[in-house]
Amino acid sequence: MFERRATRQITVGKVPVGGGAPITVQSMTTTKTADVEGTLQQIYALAAAGCDIVRCTCNEQEAAEGLAQIVPRSPIPIIADIHHQYRMALAAMEAGVHGLRLNPGNIRKPEHIKAVASEARDRNIPIRIGVNGGSLDPSLYEKHNGLTAAAMVESAMQEIAYFKEVDFDLIKISVKASNVPLMVEAYRMLADTTDIPLHLGVTEAGPPPAGLVKATAGIGALLLEGIGDTIRYSLTADPVEEAKAGRQLLEALGLRERKNVDLIACPSCGRAEIDVIDVANRAMRAFEDKKLPLQIAVMGCVVNGPGEAREADLGIAAGNKRGHLFVKGRNVAVVPESEMVEALVEWAEFINEHGTDAAIARADTSRAEREAAKDRNQLLDEKGADANHAAEKIVEIRKTVSD
Ligand code: SF4
C-alpha cells in the first residue's frame, strides 16, 4: 500500500476531510438551486450512489433562499459554489451551508475575500480555494506567460495570505485544469508547499468514456502518490455517474471500504462459450442496486475461467450450454446457461449473508468439480489447446508468404 500525505483536518458538516480521514467523494447538482424539490431529489440520488459531500451553485438570491430550505433536508453536507459575487457567499452562509467554494480567479478584491473569510471564521465554516485553470486571474496568466502549474499554485497562495490576515484557516484547496499532466504537476507542487487538505479533480473532463479516462488518469495518479483528501469527477453527464465513478475509483485503489459488487469479467476470446459482454452487462444491471461488497467474476469458458478468477468471491464460467459456479476457485454448482445471472444473484446474496465458507459447505463440490472437469475436457477435445486455431493460421501465413 502507499503512504498518504499527512494533512490537517477540517470538517464539512460532520464529514472530516484530511488528517487521515477516509477520502471523500464529491459531486455537484445540475438543477437550479432555487428548485428546492428537484435539487433535493438529485442530492438523494447522489448520496445513494456514494457521494459524501455535494456542491450547489449559489449564483443569485433565489439560489441562496433555496439553500436555506435544502440544507436542513439534505442527507449530506452542502457546499455553496461562489463565483464573482462575494455577497452570494455571505448569503449562502446565512442559509446555513456547511462549506463554501470560492474561485480566486473571479473574486479578486482583497476586502471582499477578507469579508467572506471573517464571516466563515466566526461561523466555523470551511472554504475551498478552488483555482481553475480556465479562469485564472489574468495578472498571474501574464506573469507566468500563460497557464502553468506555478501560476495556479501562486493563485491559491495569494488567497491563503488574505485568509491569514483575518486569522482564517479552515481551508482546502483545488488546482484543477483540463490538461491532465498540468493538473498533476500543480497538485504535486502544492503538496510540497502546504499541509492543507487537497480536493482533486480534472476540470471539464467531458462526457464519458473520454471524461472518465482523463479524470481517472489525473486523480488516480495523485492518489497513488498519497496526494488527495477528497475527489470529484467533473463529467458532462448525470452527476450520479460522477459519484459512482469516484466511489469506484476509491474502492478499486483500496482507499474506501467496498460497498458494491466489483464485477470482473474476462475479455472473451475464441474459447468463449457465451456472449461474455451480454452476460457481464446483464449481471452488472442485476447487481446495480444490491449493495453487496463482493468480487464477482463472469468468465467465458470453463477451460480457463475458474483458474483465472480463483481470487473472486464468486464466479461463473460457461461450458457446453451450462454455467459452472465457483466460490473462491472451488466449483460449487452447475446451472443451465439461461440461468447464469439469476444463479449468480442467488449465490451472491447467500455469500453476503453467510460467507464463502458456508457457501462451499452447502455445496456438493465433488459433483460440481466432476461436471466442470467433464465439460472442460470435452471442450479441450473439441477445440484443442489452440482454440483460436492460431497454429493453423501461422502455417497458412507462412505458405502465403513463401509462395
Ligand atoms: S480463455 Fe476463457 S476465460 Fe479466458 S478470455 Fe478466453 S473465454 Fe475468457
Coordinates of C-alpha atoms and ligand atoms in Angstrom, one line a residue:
M1 CA 0.0 0.0 0.0
F2 CA 1.0 3.6 -0.4
E3 CA 1.6 6.2 2.3
R4 CA -0.9 9.0 2.4
R5 CA 0.5 12.6 2.7
A6 CA -0.1 14.0 6.2
T7 CA -2.6 16.9 6.1
R8 CA -4.5 19.0 8.6
Q9 CA -8.1 18.0 9.1
I10 CA -11.2 20.1 8.6
T11 CA -14.8 19.1 8.8
V12 CA -17.5 19.8 6.3
G13 CA -20.7 19.5 8.3
K14 CA -20.0 16.2 10.1
V15 CA -17.7 14.8 7.4
P16 CA -14.0 15.0 8.1
V17 CA -11.6 15.9 5.3
G18 CA -7.8 15.4 5.5
G19 CA -5.8 14.3 8.5
G20 CA -6.1 10.6 7.7
A21 CA -9.9 10.6 7.3
P22 CA -11.3 8.4 4.6
I23 CA -11.0 10.1 1.2
T24 CA -14.4 11.5 0.3
V25 CA -16.4 11.7 -2.9
Q26 CA -17.9 14.9 -4.0
S27 CA -20.2 15.9 -6.9
M28 CA -22.3 18.9 -7.9
T29 CA -26.0 19.3 -8.6
T30 CA -27.1 20.4 -12.1
T31 CA -30.5 21.7 -11.1
K32 CA -31.3 25.3 -10.5
T33 CA -30.7 25.7 -6.7
A34 CA -33.9 27.7 -6.4
D35 CA -35.7 24.4 -7.5
V36 CA -35.7 23.0 -4.0
E37 CA -37.5 19.7 -4.6
G38 CA -35.6 19.0 -7.9
T39 CA -32.3 19.7 -6.2
L40 CA -33.1 17.6 -3.2
Q41 CA -34.1 14.7 -5.4
Q42 CA -30.7 14.9 -7.1
I43 CA -28.9 15.1 -3.8
Y44 CA -30.7 12.0 -2.5
A45 CA -29.7 10.1 -5.7
L46 CA -26.1 11.3 -5.3
A47 CA -26.0 10.2 -1.6
A48 CA -27.3 6.8 -2.6
A49 CA -24.6 6.5 -5.3
G50 CA -21.8 7.1 -2.7
C51 CA -21.4 10.9 -2.7
D52 CA -20.3 12.2 0.7
I53 CA -20.4 16.0 0.1
V54 CA -22.4 17.9 -2.6
R55 CA -22.0 21.3 -4.1
C56 CA -24.8 23.5 -5.3
T57 CA -24.4 26.8 -7.2
C58 CA -25.3 29.9 -5.3
N59 CA -25.4 32.4 -8.1
E60 CA -28.4 34.6 -7.2
Q61 CA -30.6 35.5 -4.3
E62 CA -33.2 32.8 -5.2
A63 CA -30.5 30.2 -5.1
A64 CA -29.4 31.3 -1.6
E65 CA -33.1 31.2 -0.5
G66 CA -33.3 27.7 -2.0
L67 CA -30.3 26.6 0.0
A68 CA -32.0 27.7 3.3
Q69 CA -34.6 25.1 2.5
I70 CA -32.3 22.4 1.1
V71 CA -29.7 22.4 3.8
P72 CA -31.9 21.1 6.7
R73 CA -33.3 18.3 4.5
S74 CA -30.1 17.2 2.9
P75 CA -28.7 13.8 3.9
I76 CA -25.1 15.0 3.2
P77 CA -23.3 18.3 3.7
I78 CA -23.8 21.1 1.2
I79 CA -21.2 23.4 -0.2
A80 CA -22.2 26.6 -2.0
D81 CA -20.3 27.3 -5.2
I82 CA -19.5 31.0 -5.5
H83 CA -18.2 33.0 -8.5
H84 CA -17.9 36.7 -9.0
Q85 CA -20.3 37.9 -6.3
Y86 CA -18.9 37.8 -2.8
R87 CA -22.3 38.7 -1.4
M88 CA -23.6 35.3 -2.5
A89 CA -21.0 33.7 -0.2
L90 CA -22.4 35.8 2.7
A91 CA -26.0 34.9 1.7
A92 CA -25.1 31.1 1.5
M93 CA -23.6 31.2 5.0
E94 CA -26.8 32.8 6.2
A95 CA -28.7 29.9 4.5
G96 CA -26.7 27.5 6.7
V97 CA -24.4 25.8 4.2
H98 CA -21.6 23.6 5.6
G99 CA -18.9 24.9 3.3
L100 CA -18.0 27.4 0.5
R101 CA -16.1 27.2 -2.7
L102 CA -14.5 30.4 -3.8
N103 CA -12.8 30.9 -7.2
P104 CA -9.9 33.3 -6.6
G105 CA -9.8 34.0 -10.3
N106 CA -13.1 35.9 -10.2
I107 CA -13.5 37.2 -6.7
R108 CA -10.4 39.4 -6.6
K109 CA -10.9 42.4 -4.3
P110 CA -9.0 41.7 -1.1
E111 CA -11.7 43.4 1.0
H112 CA -14.3 41.1 -0.4
I113 CA -12.2 38.0 0.2
K114 CA -11.5 39.0 3.7
A115 CA -15.1 39.9 4.5
V116 CA -16.1 36.3 3.4
A117 CA -13.2 34.7 5.4
S118 CA -14.1 36.7 8.5
E119 CA -17.7 35.6 8.4
A120 CA -16.7 32.0 7.7
R121 CA -14.2 32.1 10.7
D122 CA -17.0 33.4 13.0
R123 CA -19.4 30.7 11.8
N124 CA -16.7 27.9 11.7
I125 CA -17.4 27.2 8.0
P126 CA -14.6 25.8 5.8
I127 CA -13.8 27.3 2.4
R128 CA -12.3 25.6 -0.6
I129 CA -10.0 27.8 -2.6
G130 CA -11.0 26.5 -6.0
V131 CA -8.4 27.5 -8.5
N132 CA -9.5 26.7 -12.1
G133 CA -7.1 26.8 -15.0
G134 CA -9.7 28.2 -17.2
S135 CA -10.5 31.2 -15.0
L136 CA -7.1 32.2 -13.6
D137 CA -6.5 35.8 -12.5
P138 CA -5.3 37.4 -15.8
S139 CA -2.3 39.1 -14.0
L140 CA -1.0 35.7 -13.0
Y141 CA -1.5 34.4 -16.5
E142 CA 0.6 37.3 -17.8
K143 CA 3.3 36.9 -15.1
H144 CA 3.8 33.2 -15.8
N145 CA 3.5 33.5 -19.6
G146 CA 0.3 31.5 -19.7
L147 CA -1.3 28.8 -17.7
T148 CA 1.3 26.9 -15.7
A149 CA 1.3 24.8 -12.5
A150 CA 3.2 27.6 -10.7
A151 CA 0.6 30.2 -11.7
M152 CA -2.2 28.0 -10.3
V153 CA -0.3 27.4 -7.1
E154 CA 0.5 31.1 -6.7
S155 CA -3.2 31.9 -7.1
A156 CA -4.0 29.6 -4.2
M157 CA -1.2 31.0 -2.0
Q158 CA -2.4 34.6 -2.6
E159 CA -5.8 33.6 -1.3
I160 CA -4.3 31.9 1.7
A161 CA -2.4 35.1 2.5
Y162 CA -5.6 37.1 2.6
F163 CA -7.3 34.4 4.8
K164 CA -4.3 34.6 7.2
E165 CA -4.8 38.3 7.6
V166 CA -8.1 37.6 9.2
D167 CA -6.9 34.5 11.0
F168 CA -8.9 32.0 9.0
D169 CA -7.5 28.6 8.4
L170 CA -10.4 26.1 7.7
I171 CA -9.2 25.6 4.2
K172 CA -8.9 23.0 1.5
I173 CA -7.5 23.7 -2.0
S174 CA -8.0 22.6 -5.5
V175 CA -5.9 23.5 -8.6
K176 CA -7.9 21.9 -11.4
A177 CA -7.1 22.0 -15.1
S178 CA -8.5 20.2 -18.0
N179 CA -5.0 19.2 -19.1
V180 CA -4.1 16.1 -17.1
P181 CA -0.2 16.4 -16.9
L182 CA -0.6 20.1 -15.9
M183 CA -3.1 19.3 -13.2
V184 CA -0.9 16.5 -11.8
E185 CA 2.1 18.9 -11.7
A186 CA 0.1 21.6 -10.0
Y187 CA -1.1 19.3 -7.2
R188 CA 2.4 17.8 -6.7
M189 CA 3.8 21.3 -6.3
L190 CA 1.0 22.2 -3.9
A191 CA 1.6 19.1 -1.9
D192 CA 5.2 20.1 -1.5
T193 CA 4.2 23.6 -0.3
T194 CA 1.5 23.1 2.2
D195 CA -0.2 20.6 4.5
I196 CA -3.7 21.9 3.8
P197 CA -6.1 19.2 2.6
L198 CA -6.4 18.9 -1.2
H199 CA -9.6 18.4 -3.3
L200 CA -8.6 16.6 -6.6
G201 CA -10.2 17.0 -9.9
V202 CA -9.7 17.3 -13.7
T203 CA -11.9 20.2 -14.7
E204 CA -14.2 20.0 -17.7
A205 CA -13.1 16.4 -18.3
G206 CA -16.1 16.0 -20.8
P207 CA -18.5 13.2 -21.5
P208 CA -17.7 9.5 -20.7
P209 CA -15.8 7.5 -21.7
A210 CA -13.1 10.1 -22.5
G211 CA -14.0 12.2 -19.5
L212 CA -13.8 9.2 -17.2
V213 CA -10.4 8.2 -18.6
K214 CA -9.0 11.8 -18.1
A215 CA -10.3 12.2 -14.6
T216 CA -9.2 8.7 -13.6
A217 CA -5.7 9.3 -15.0
G218 CA -5.2 12.6 -13.1
I219 CA -7.0 11.7 -9.8
G220 CA -5.7 8.1 -9.8
A221 CA -2.1 9.1 -10.4
L222 CA -2.1 11.5 -7.5
L223 CA -3.9 9.2 -5.1
L224 CA -1.3 6.5 -5.8
E225 CA 1.3 9.1 -4.7
G226 CA -0.6 9.6 -1.4
I227 CA -1.9 13.0 -2.5
G228 CA -5.5 13.9 -2.2
D229 CA -8.1 14.1 0.6
T230 CA -11.4 14.5 -1.4
I231 CA -12.2 14.0 -5.1
R232 CA -14.6 15.0 -7.7
Y233 CA -15.1 13.7 -11.3
S234 CA -16.3 16.6 -13.4
L235 CA -18.2 14.8 -16.1
T236 CA -20.5 16.0 -18.8
A237 CA -23.1 13.5 -17.6
D238 CA -25.7 12.9 -14.9
P239 CA -23.9 13.8 -11.6
V240 CA -24.8 10.3 -10.3
E241 CA -22.3 9.0 -12.8
E242 CA -19.7 11.3 -11.2
A243 CA -20.4 9.9 -7.7
K244 CA -20.4 6.3 -8.9
A245 CA -17.0 6.8 -10.7
G246 CA -15.5 8.5 -7.6
R247 CA -16.6 5.8 -5.3
Q248 CA -15.5 3.0 -7.7
L249 CA -12.0 4.6 -8.0
L250 CA -11.6 4.7 -4.3
E251 CA -12.8 1.2 -3.9
A252 CA -10.5 -0.1 -6.7
L253 CA -7.5 1.5 -5.0
G254 CA -8.4 0.1 -1.6
L255 CA -8.9 3.6 -0.2
R256 CA -12.6 3.1 0.8
E257 CA -14.3 0.0 2.0
R258 CA -16.1 -1.9 -0.7
K259 CA -19.9 -1.2 -0.7
N260 CA -20.9 -2.5 -4.1
V261 CA -20.2 -5.5 -6.3
D262 CA -16.8 -5.4 -8.1
L263 CA -17.7 -7.2 -11.3
I264 CA -14.8 -8.7 -13.1
A265 CA -15.1 -10.4 -16.5
C266 CA -12.8 -11.9 -18.9
P267 CA -12.2 -10.0 -22.2
S268 CA -13.5 -13.1 -24.1
C269 CA -11.6 -14.9 -26.8
G270 CA -12.1 -17.7 -29.3
R271 CA -12.7 -20.1 -26.4
A272 CA -15.8 -18.2 -25.1
E273 CA -18.8 -20.4 -24.8
I274 CA -21.2 -17.5 -24.3
D275 CA -21.6 -13.8 -25.3
V276 CA -19.4 -12.6 -22.3
I277 CA -20.3 -8.9 -22.9
D278 CA -24.0 -9.6 -22.8
V279 CA -23.9 -11.8 -19.7
A280 CA -21.5 -9.4 -17.9
N281 CA -23.8 -6.4 -18.7
R282 CA -26.9 -8.3 -17.5
A283 CA -25.0 -9.2 -14.3
M284 CA -24.0 -5.6 -13.8
R285 CA -27.6 -4.5 -14.1
A286 CA -28.8 -7.2 -11.8
F287 CA -26.3 -6.2 -9.1
E288 CA -26.5 -2.4 -9.6
D289 CA -28.8 -1.7 -6.7
K290 CA -27.8 -4.5 -4.4
K291 CA -25.2 -3.2 -2.0
L292 CA -23.1 -6.4 -2.0
P293 CA -19.4 -5.9 -1.2
L294 CA -18.2 -8.9 -3.2
Q295 CA -15.9 -9.5 -6.1
I296 CA -17.9 -11.5 -8.8
A297 CA -16.5 -12.9 -12.0
V298 CA -18.1 -13.7 -15.3
M299 CA -15.8 -15.9 -17.4
G300 CA -16.3 -17.0 -21.0
C301 CA -15.2 -20.6 -20.6
V302 CA -14.8 -23.3 -18.0
V303 CA -11.4 -24.3 -19.5
N304 CA -9.5 -21.3 -18.0
G305 CA -12.2 -19.2 -16.2
P306 CA -12.3 -20.8 -12.7
G307 CA -8.5 -20.7 -12.5
E308 CA -8.1 -17.2 -13.8
A309 CA -10.7 -15.8 -11.4
R310 CA -9.8 -18.0 -8.4
E311 CA -9.5 -14.9 -6.1
A312 CA -13.1 -13.8 -6.7
D313 CA -15.6 -14.4 -4.0
L314 CA -17.9 -15.9 -6.6
G315 CA -17.8 -16.6 -10.3
I316 CA -19.4 -18.4 -13.2
A317 CA -17.8 -19.9 -16.3
A318 CA -19.6 -21.2 -19.3
G319 CA -19.2 -24.6 -20.9
N320 CA -21.4 -26.9 -23.0
K321 CA -24.5 -24.7 -22.6
R322 CA -24.1 -24.8 -18.8
G323 CA -22.8 -22.3 -16.2
H324 CA -20.3 -23.6 -13.7
L325 CA -20.4 -21.6 -10.5
F326 CA -17.3 -21.4 -8.3
V327 CA -16.6 -19.8 -4.9
K328 CA -13.0 -18.8 -4.2
G329 CA -12.0 -21.1 -7.1
R330 CA -13.9 -24.1 -5.8
N331 CA -16.7 -25.4 -8.1
V332 CA -20.0 -25.4 -6.2
A333 CA -22.8 -25.9 -8.7
V334 CA -23.9 -26.3 -12.3
V335 CA -26.9 -24.4 -13.8
P336 CA -28.4 -24.1 -17.3
E337 CA -26.8 -21.3 -19.4
S338 CA -30.0 -19.4 -19.4
E339 CA -30.0 -19.1 -15.6
M340 CA -26.4 -17.9 -15.1
V341 CA -27.2 -14.4 -14.0
E342 CA -30.1 -15.5 -11.6
A343 CA -27.8 -18.1 -10.1
L344 CA -25.1 -15.5 -9.5
V345 CA -27.5 -13.3 -7.7
E346 CA -28.8 -16.1 -5.5
W347 CA -25.3 -17.3 -4.5
A348 CA -24.1 -13.7 -4.0
E349 CA -26.9 -13.0 -1.6
F350 CA -26.2 -16.2 0.3
I351 CA -22.4 -15.4 0.5
N352 CA -23.2 -11.8 1.6
E353 CA -25.2 -13.2 4.5
H354 CA -23.3 -16.3 5.5
G355 CA -19.8 -16.0 3.9
T356 CA -17.8 -18.0 1.3
D357 CA -17.0 -20.9 3.7
A358 CA -20.7 -21.5 4.3
A359 CA -21.4 -21.4 0.6
I360 CA -18.7 -24.0 -0.1
A361 CA -20.0 -26.1 2.8
R362 CA -23.6 -26.2 1.5
A363 CA -22.5 -27.2 -2.0
D364 CA -21.9 -30.7 -3.5
T365 CA -18.4 -29.7 -4.6
S366 CA -17.4 -33.2 -5.7
R367 CA -20.3 -33.3 -8.2
A368 CA -19.7 -29.7 -9.4
E369 CA -16.0 -30.4 -9.9
R370 CA -16.7 -33.6 -11.8
E371 CA -19.2 -31.8 -14.1
A372 CA -16.8 -29.0 -14.7
A373 CA -14.0 -31.4 -15.5
K374 CA -16.3 -33.2 -17.9
D375 CA -17.1 -30.0 -19.8
R376 CA -13.5 -28.7 -19.7
N377 CA -12.2 -32.0 -21.2
Q378 CA -14.9 -32.1 -23.8
L379 CA -14.1 -28.6 -24.9
L380 CA -10.4 -29.3 -25.0
D381 CA -11.1 -32.4 -27.1
E382 CA -13.3 -30.4 -29.5
K383 CA -11.3 -27.3 -29.7
G384 CA -7.9 -28.4 -28.7
A385 CA -5.4 -26.3 -26.7
D386 CA -5.3 -23.8 -29.5
A387 CA -9.0 -22.7 -29.6
N388 CA -8.2 -19.7 -31.8
H389 CA -6.6 -22.0 -34.4
A390 CA -3.6 -19.7 -34.3
A391 CA -1.1 -22.6 -35.2
E392 CA -3.1 -23.5 -38.3
K393 CA -3.3 -19.8 -39.3
I394 CA 0.5 -19.4 -38.9
V395 CA 1.1 -22.4 -41.2
E396 CA -1.2 -20.7 -43.8
I397 CA 0.5 -17.3 -43.4
R398 CA 3.9 -19.0 -43.9
K399 CA 2.7 -20.7 -47.0
T400 CA 1.2 -17.5 -48.4
V401 CA 4.4 -15.5 -47.8
S402 CA 6.7 -18.2 -49.3
D403 CA 4.5 -18.7 -52.5
Ligands
SF4_1 S1 -9.8 -18.4 -22.2 FE1 -11.9 -18.5 -21.4 S2 -11.9 -17.3 -19.6 FE2 -10.0 -16.7 -20.8 S3 -10.6 -15.0 -22.1 FE3 -11.0 -16.8 -23.3 S4 -13.1 -17.2 -22.9 FE4 -12.5 -15.9 -21.3

